[in-house]
XYZ file of N, CA and C in Angstrom:
558
model
N 0.392 -1.710 0.480
C 0.129 -0.064 -0.148
C 1.032 1.509 -0.003
N 0.530 2.101 -0.721
C 1.252 3.280 -1.304
C 0.684 4.875 -0.461
N 1.244 5.523 0.250
C 0.547 6.893 0.828
C 0.624 7.660 -0.214
N -0.831 8.126 -0.040
C -0.764 9.139 -1.253
C -0.993 10.980 0.138
N -1.025 11.724 -0.926
C -0.775 12.892 -0.305
C -2.284 13.451 0.565
N -3.677 12.783 0.205
C -4.465 13.270 0.831
C -5.586 12.075 1.710
N -5.322 12.026 2.782
C -6.315 10.714 2.858
C -7.817 11.113 2.768
N -8.552 10.162 2.205
C -10.262 10.336 2.312
C -10.568 10.437 3.350
N -11.721 11.220 4.076
C -12.378 11.354 4.890
C -13.139 9.737 5.699
N -13.471 9.711 4.216
C -14.182 8.022 4.530
C -13.608 6.976 3.823
N -12.861 6.059 3.792
C -12.222 5.280 2.605
C -12.799 3.930 2.253
N -13.877 3.913 2.813
C -15.112 2.737 2.385
C -15.714 3.347 1.275
N -15.991 4.640 0.961
C -16.511 5.209 -0.390
C -16.098 5.637 -0.812
N -14.965 5.617 -1.048
C -13.737 6.150 -2.150
C -12.764 5.033 -2.621
N -12.379 5.525 -3.702
C -11.154 4.636 -4.364
C -10.134 5.407 -4.946
N -8.913 5.036 -5.308
C -7.837 5.430 -5.608
C -7.025 4.907 -6.746
N -6.461 5.716 -7.403
C -5.479 5.187 -8.477
C -4.114 6.520 -8.609
N -3.327 5.699 -9.044
C -1.892 6.655 -9.365
C -0.875 6.089 -10.268
N -0.262 6.668 -10.836
C 0.768 6.607 -11.882
C 2.009 7.258 -11.225
N 2.745 6.260 -11.092
C 4.565 7.161 -11.182
C 5.411 7.463 -12.291
N 6.188 7.980 -12.229
C 7.481 8.326 -13.860
C 6.945 8.051 -14.594
N 5.690 8.837 -14.974
C 4.696 8.661 -16.490
C 5.829 9.585 -17.359
N 5.362 9.361 -18.411
C 6.221 10.077 -19.505
C 5.262 11.299 -20.380
N 4.980 11.851 -19.333
C 4.429 12.743 -19.549
C 4.356 14.546 -19.416
N 3.719 15.491 -20.042
C 4.532 16.830 -19.399
C 4.027 17.197 -18.344
N 4.447 17.200 -17.199
C 4.429 17.552 -16.205
C 3.185 18.966 -15.843
N 3.942 20.329 -16.774
C 3.013 21.178 -16.705
C 1.268 20.952 -17.789
N 1.444 20.444 -18.967
C 0.307 20.271 -19.097
C -0.307 19.123 -18.395
N 0.046 18.231 -17.912
C -0.813 17.387 -17.134
C -1.574 18.090 -15.825
N -0.792 19.284 -15.006
C -1.346 19.596 -14.206
C -2.169 20.462 -14.173
N -2.352 21.331 -15.260
C -3.789 21.783 -16.329
C -4.607 21.435 -16.177
N -4.365 20.129 -17.150
C -5.800 18.862 -17.060
C -6.194 18.790 -15.523
N -5.696 17.929 -14.996
C -6.051 17.929 -13.650
C -6.737 18.864 -13.010
N -6.006 19.836 -12.519
C -7.020 20.605 -11.858
C -8.358 21.567 -12.860
N -8.140 21.463 -14.491
C -9.438 21.519 -15.127
C -10.239 20.557 -14.572
N -10.586 19.647 -14.041
C -11.174 18.468 -13.683
C -11.577 18.237 -12.092
N -10.633 18.627 -11.498
C -10.894 18.931 -10.195
C -12.352 19.350 -9.034
N -12.416 18.049 -8.743
C -14.321 18.278 -8.041
C -15.372 17.792 -8.919
N -14.592 17.557 -9.861
C -15.765 16.912 -10.395
C -16.840 15.512 -10.949
N -18.131 15.354 -11.408
C -18.224 14.027 -10.900
C -17.142 13.370 -12.252
N -17.625 12.062 -11.896
C -16.624 11.113 -13.003
C -17.123 11.423 -14.163
N -18.749 11.094 -14.447
C -19.177 10.843 -15.678
C -18.784 11.960 -15.965
N -18.625 13.372 -15.858
C -18.786 14.618 -16.572
C -17.517 14.922 -16.941
N -16.673 14.374 -16.002
C -15.027 14.693 -16.097
C -15.090 13.199 -17.482
N -14.868 12.566 -17.165
C -15.018 11.174 -18.435
C -15.530 12.118 -20.051
N -16.684 13.084 -19.771
C -16.831 13.202 -21.065
C -16.205 14.534 -21.472
N -16.097 15.297 -20.858
C -14.978 16.434 -20.880
C -13.547 15.885 -21.601
N -13.027 15.341 -20.879
C -11.904 14.719 -21.232
C -12.168 14.144 -23.277
N -13.477 13.473 -23.072
C -13.371 13.158 -24.620
C -13.643 14.083 -25.966
N -14.351 15.001 -25.242
C -14.780 16.583 -26.136
C -13.635 17.063 -26.295
N -12.092 17.179 -25.368
C -10.951 17.825 -25.353
C -9.893 17.020 -26.629
N -10.186 15.626 -26.317
C -9.675 15.285 -27.754
C -10.278 15.738 -28.948
N -11.795 15.889 -28.859
C -12.439 15.926 -30.667
C -12.247 17.421 -30.819
N -11.623 18.414 -29.483
C -11.356 19.959 -29.850
C -12.614 20.525 -30.077
N -13.623 20.065 -28.934
C -14.891 20.535 -29.242
C -14.727 21.456 -27.790
N -13.926 21.261 -26.652
C -13.649 21.882 -25.885
C -12.055 22.077 -25.661
N -11.953 22.625 -24.555
C -10.576 22.931 -24.474
C -9.530 22.993 -22.595
N -8.757 22.929 -22.432
C -8.274 22.638 -21.361
C -7.745 24.249 -20.707
N -8.203 24.621 -19.805
C -7.460 26.249 -19.359
C -6.461 26.471 -18.719
N -5.376 26.829 -19.520
C -4.423 26.737 -18.819
C -4.185 28.321 -18.274
N -3.858 28.104 -16.803
C -3.883 29.417 -15.859
C -2.546 29.439 -15.499
N -2.049 28.377 -14.723
C -0.087 28.513 -13.767
C 0.673 28.469 -15.262
N 0.746 27.463 -15.899
C 1.930 27.091 -16.949
C 1.272 27.708 -17.836
N 1.242 28.846 -18.359
C 0.737 29.458 -19.452
C 1.666 31.025 -20.249
N 2.474 30.661 -19.851
C 3.519 31.250 -20.708
C 3.805 30.868 -22.624
N 3.268 32.149 -22.899
C 3.485 31.474 -24.637
C 2.621 30.884 -25.280
N 1.348 30.794 -24.526
C 0.091 29.695 -24.717
C -0.419 30.664 -25.626
N -1.208 30.152 -27.060
C -1.953 30.876 -27.676
C -3.539 31.275 -27.170
N -4.351 32.173 -27.900
C -5.307 32.466 -27.081
C -6.363 31.698 -28.085
N -7.659 31.226 -27.300
C -8.400 30.523 -28.050
C -9.756 30.979 -27.634
N -10.629 31.160 -27.902
C -12.436 31.397 -27.712
C -12.909 29.954 -27.061
N -12.422 29.081 -26.866
C -12.906 27.928 -26.295
C -12.048 28.104 -24.682
N -11.331 29.410 -24.286
C -11.323 29.185 -22.886
C -12.512 30.590 -22.338
N -13.460 30.333 -22.964
C -14.210 31.831 -22.355
C -15.263 30.866 -21.438
N -15.263 29.824 -21.944
C -16.304 28.676 -20.849
C -15.454 28.763 -19.337
N -14.248 28.957 -19.349
C -14.161 29.164 -17.919
C -13.248 30.643 -17.440
N -13.148 31.673 -18.145
C -13.014 32.878 -18.003
C -11.864 32.914 -18.146
N -10.582 32.263 -19.281
C -9.458 32.753 -19.533
C -9.694 32.760 -21.184
N -8.567 33.421 -21.383
C -8.363 33.539 -23.184
C -7.478 32.811 -23.214
N -6.027 31.990 -22.651
C -5.594 30.950 -22.702
C -5.758 29.398 -22.474
N -5.641 28.313 -23.610
C -6.832 27.487 -23.440
C -5.973 26.494 -24.751
N -5.750 25.090 -24.033
C -5.164 23.932 -25.213
C -5.341 22.933 -25.198
N -4.893 21.551 -26.115
C -5.355 20.480 -25.755
C -5.115 19.496 -25.586
N -4.158 19.330 -24.569
C -2.860 18.221 -24.461
C -3.671 16.692 -24.697
N -3.390 16.522 -25.932
C -3.677 14.665 -25.970
C -3.543 13.601 -25.117
N -1.865 13.935 -25.089
C -1.438 13.165 -24.344
C -1.472 13.235 -23.261
N -1.552 14.451 -22.213
C -2.002 14.274 -21.029
C -3.315 13.656 -20.923
N -4.514 14.226 -21.473
C -5.964 13.839 -21.675
C -5.795 12.294 -21.154
N -5.099 11.502 -22.383
C -5.105 10.484 -22.447
C -4.669 9.599 -21.196
N -3.682 10.256 -20.581
C -2.969 9.956 -18.615
C -4.191 9.634 -18.294
N -4.625 10.737 -17.901
C -5.686 10.683 -16.651
C -6.744 10.430 -17.189
N -7.654 9.889 -18.285
C -8.380 8.946 -18.450
C -8.198 7.834 -18.234
N -6.980 7.354 -18.599
C -6.585 5.838 -18.165
C -6.282 5.803 -16.703
N -6.097 6.932 -15.978
C -6.217 6.823 -14.326
C -7.639 6.462 -13.987
N -8.675 7.567 -14.382
C -10.658 7.765 -13.890
C -10.396 6.453 -14.176
N -10.648 5.534 -15.396
C -10.797 4.288 -15.233
C -10.270 3.297 -14.869
N -9.125 3.575 -13.774
C -8.481 2.670 -13.436
C -9.214 2.869 -11.923
N -9.627 4.042 -11.457
C -10.301 3.937 -10.238
C -11.245 3.971 -10.152
N -12.475 4.273 -11.741
C -13.595 3.765 -11.458
C -14.074 2.259 -10.990
N -12.518 1.293 -12.037
C -12.429 0.169 -11.901
C -12.236 -0.716 -9.986
N -11.530 0.237 -9.704
C -11.299 -0.079 -8.426
C -12.664 0.009 -7.684
N -13.398 1.521 -7.290
C -14.528 1.764 -7.171
C -15.433 0.698 -7.279
N -15.557 0.064 -8.346
C -17.053 -1.245 -8.381
C -16.265 -2.403 -8.394
N -14.934 -2.136 -7.640
C -14.719 -3.617 -7.129
C -15.081 -3.346 -5.426
N -14.877 -1.818 -5.220
C -15.436 -2.098 -3.352
C -17.274 -2.122 -3.427
N -17.600 -1.656 -4.671
C -19.074 -2.482 -4.584
C -19.697 -0.303 -4.600
N -18.959 0.436 -4.920
C -19.361 1.759 -5.618
C -20.506 2.115 -6.328
N -21.060 2.679 -6.291
C -22.138 2.899 -7.380
C -21.462 4.353 -7.895
N -21.075 4.042 -9.394
C -20.336 4.908 -10.332
C -20.940 5.872 -10.541
N -22.037 6.700 -10.609
C -23.003 7.418 -11.017
C -22.896 8.565 -9.892
N -22.372 7.927 -8.930
C -22.390 9.493 -7.727
C -20.747 9.370 -7.253
N -19.940 8.984 -8.048
C -18.509 9.561 -7.865
C -18.243 10.674 -8.370
N -17.891 11.396 -7.461
C -16.810 12.571 -7.366
C -15.599 12.526 -7.271
N -14.319 13.255 -8.167
C -13.299 13.594 -8.061
C -12.559 14.540 -6.885
N -12.624 13.815 -5.795
C -12.259 15.143 -4.472
C -10.928 14.860 -4.615
N -9.670 14.371 -5.165
C -8.522 15.161 -4.744
C -8.054 14.391 -6.401
N -6.759 15.468 -6.833
C -6.364 14.818 -8.056
C -4.855 15.566 -7.886
N -3.888 15.309 -7.770
C -2.688 15.959 -7.431
C -1.794 15.454 -8.631
N -0.679 16.124 -9.154
C 0.203 15.625 -10.481
C 1.547 16.779 -9.963
N 2.604 15.750 -9.320
C 3.912 15.950 -8.945
C 4.890 15.582 -10.105
N 6.152 16.384 -10.005
C 6.704 16.248 -11.220
C 7.890 14.776 -10.375
N 7.916 14.055 -11.284
C 9.193 13.272 -11.216
C 10.708 13.250 -11.819
N 11.581 13.137 -11.284
C 12.661 13.118 -11.744
C 13.239 13.389 -12.956
N 13.631 14.412 -13.542
C 13.683 15.112 -15.665
C 14.602 13.879 -15.792
N 14.269 13.321 -16.769
C 15.072 12.682 -17.744
C 16.009 13.394 -18.718
N 17.143 12.965 -18.751
C 18.434 13.418 -19.356
C 18.572 13.205 -20.081
N 18.682 14.211 -21.561
C 19.325 13.767 -22.570
C 20.081 15.018 -23.322
N 20.502 14.494 -24.604
C 21.772 15.687 -25.032
C 21.442 16.163 -26.174
N 21.266 17.526 -26.967
C 21.550 17.999 -28.178
C 22.508 18.612 -28.560
N 23.251 18.313 -29.689
C 24.105 18.620 -30.143
C 24.088 20.029 -31.512
N 24.577 20.754 -30.868
C 24.562 22.243 -31.435
C 25.655 22.585 -32.376
N 25.241 23.901 -32.743
C 26.519 23.999 -33.909
C 27.901 24.574 -33.000
N 28.945 24.354 -33.842
C 30.014 24.637 -33.206
C 30.574 24.455 -32.183
N 30.530 23.085 -31.951
C 30.353 21.656 -31.073
C 30.087 21.974 -29.579
N 29.338 22.495 -29.625
C 28.234 22.930 -28.762
C 27.040 21.302 -28.198
N 27.024 21.153 -26.875
C 26.113 20.737 -26.560
C 24.866 20.881 -25.102
N 23.607 21.360 -25.531
C 22.669 21.374 -24.413
C 22.463 20.380 -23.932
N 21.300 20.678 -22.937
C 20.781 19.466 -22.098
C 19.523 19.586 -22.973
N 18.981 18.636 -22.828
C 17.305 18.246 -23.828
C 17.009 16.889 -22.783
N 15.988 18.334 -21.733
C 15.383 16.869 -20.743
C 13.775 16.839 -21.095
N 13.191 15.634 -20.759
C 11.613 15.742 -20.355
C 11.136 15.571 -18.793
N 10.098 16.342 -18.795
C 9.845 16.448 -17.609
C 8.105 15.668 -17.295
N 8.962 14.360 -16.928
C 7.619 13.233 -16.406
C 6.878 13.608 -15.043
N 5.666 12.763 -14.828
C 4.978 13.175 -13.982
C 4.455 12.051 -12.843
N 4.232 12.173 -11.670
C 3.612 11.130 -10.793
C 2.149 12.194 -10.659
N 1.012 10.674 -10.738
C -0.139 11.449 -10.955
C -0.797 10.910 -10.012
N -1.815 11.460 -9.051
C -2.438 10.283 -7.983
C -3.921 10.874 -8.001
N -4.919 10.381 -8.160
C -6.396 11.001 -7.670
C -7.269 10.119 -6.930
N -8.060 10.806 -6.123
C -9.223 10.082 -5.468
C -10.752 10.314 -6.041
N -11.779 9.316 -5.769
C -13.063 9.419 -6.331
C -13.604 8.569 -5.171
N -14.868 10.330 -4.593
C -15.165 9.666 -3.669
C -17.091 9.525 -4.001
N -17.849 8.616 -3.267
C -18.902 8.547 -3.391
C -19.567 9.311 -2.646
N -20.249 10.524 -3.065
C -21.323 11.199 -2.421
C -22.628 10.820 -1.564
N -22.504 11.279 -0.733
C -24.037 11.015 -0.335
C -24.403 12.010 -0.772
N -26.338 11.687 -0.426
C -27.513 11.961 -0.810
C -27.848 13.011 -0.461
N -28.412 14.524 -1.236
C -28.475 15.267 -0.122
C -30.326 15.259 -0.275
N -30.574 15.164 1.607
C -31.765 15.142 1.801
C -32.184 16.521 2.361
N -33.354 17.109 1.625
C -34.038 18.231 2.466
C -34.483 18.209 3.522
N -34.052 19.088 4.244
C -34.479 19.213 5.903
C -36.082 19.746 5.777
N -36.796 18.551 6.396
C -38.043 18.772 6.462
C -38.588 20.298 6.977
N -39.660 20.324 6.357
C -40.007 22.176 6.992
C -41.295 21.860 8.096
N -40.272 22.263 9.444
C -41.296 22.396 10.745
C -41.689 23.411 10.858
N -43.198 23.015 11.567
C -43.893 24.464 11.631
C -43.234 25.476 12.611
N -43.756 26.295 12.067
C -42.612 27.597 12.881
C -42.978 27.887 14.001
N -42.007 27.629 14.696
C -42.210 27.893 16.692
C -42.408 29.489 16.674
N -43.753 29.544 17.457
C -43.923 31.076 17.540
C -43.322 31.261 19.125
N -42.749 32.109 19.476
C -42.233 32.757 21.143
C -42.899 33.634 21.539
N -43.697 33.394 22.634
C -44.556 34.200 23.052
C -44.462 34.200 24.574
N -44.278 35.648 24.837
C -44.159 36.853 25.855
C -45.338 36.021 26.728
N -45.008 36.956 28.383
C -45.827 36.033 29.591
C -47.126 36.149 29.173
N -47.420 37.990 28.934
C -48.530 38.517 28.532
C -49.800 37.743 27.766
N -49.080 37.650 26.521
C -49.590 36.717 25.631
C -49.903 35.220 25.266
N -49.154 34.363 26.438
C -49.270 32.928 26.938
C -50.748 32.895 28.230
N -50.863 34.326 29.149
C -51.726 34.583 29.985
C -53.201 34.612 28.893
N -52.675 35.291 28.180
C -53.800 35.665 27.093
C -54.786 35.067 26.510
N -53.891 33.801 25.894
C -54.096 32.229 25.160
C -53.891 31.532 25.883
N -54.018 31.482 27.346
C -54.524 30.433 28.349
C -56.530 30.997 28.932
N -56.037 31.968 28.931
C -57.641 32.831 29.336
C -58.345 32.017 27.949
N -57.982 32.669 26.705
C -59.441 32.401 25.726
C -59.454 31.253 25.343
N -58.604 29.975 25.844
C -58.313 28.516 26.040
C -59.414 27.955 27.093
N -58.822 28.499 28.582
C -60.355 28.489 29.377
C -61.616 28.475 28.788
N -61.996 29.638 28.021
C -63.264 30.449 28.270
C -63.577 29.406 26.750
N -63.028 28.897 25.795
C -63.557 27.825 25.030
C -64.180 26.671 25.525
N -62.844 25.986 26.426
C -63.668 25.029 27.099
C -64.592 25.054 27.981
N -64.934 25.925 28.321
C -66.133 25.841 29.416
C -67.418 25.875 28.777
N -67.044 26.841 27.391
C -68.599 26.694 26.383
C -68.909 25.863 25.812
């Protein structure tokens, strides 16, 4: 059993999945994860499919330097958005894995919500590229650790509307008691 960054409040009603040292861009994956954090599982899966079809975009909020603008970002109140296919596929696979873990626990997949999703940087993989005039530069990749937790939400029950309790002062209570005595004797 590996340790997750966030422990669920009710482990019996949650399922987790994680991937370590994944060859996928940390920055793109972080933005993809933040876009679906707190969403219902089915909504997140549909959204990620739409991102792959370029119908909707992932908003880039933190790692957005030199990111082009698109009108699809208006949905999230940003101008910069992209369609990071590789990151979307990795997160979709982890969501599918967590969903299978939830089904194995007997949880209702229609009520599952992404309660925790986190992307951390893994150690960089180093290569080199050969430049003009005999120079050599670093050529690194930025892999990721991804973890997520799905939690089954409790049903929301409306509070029963009780009759409004009226507070009476001493004079009002006395008057009400005398009226009851009069109606009881009549």
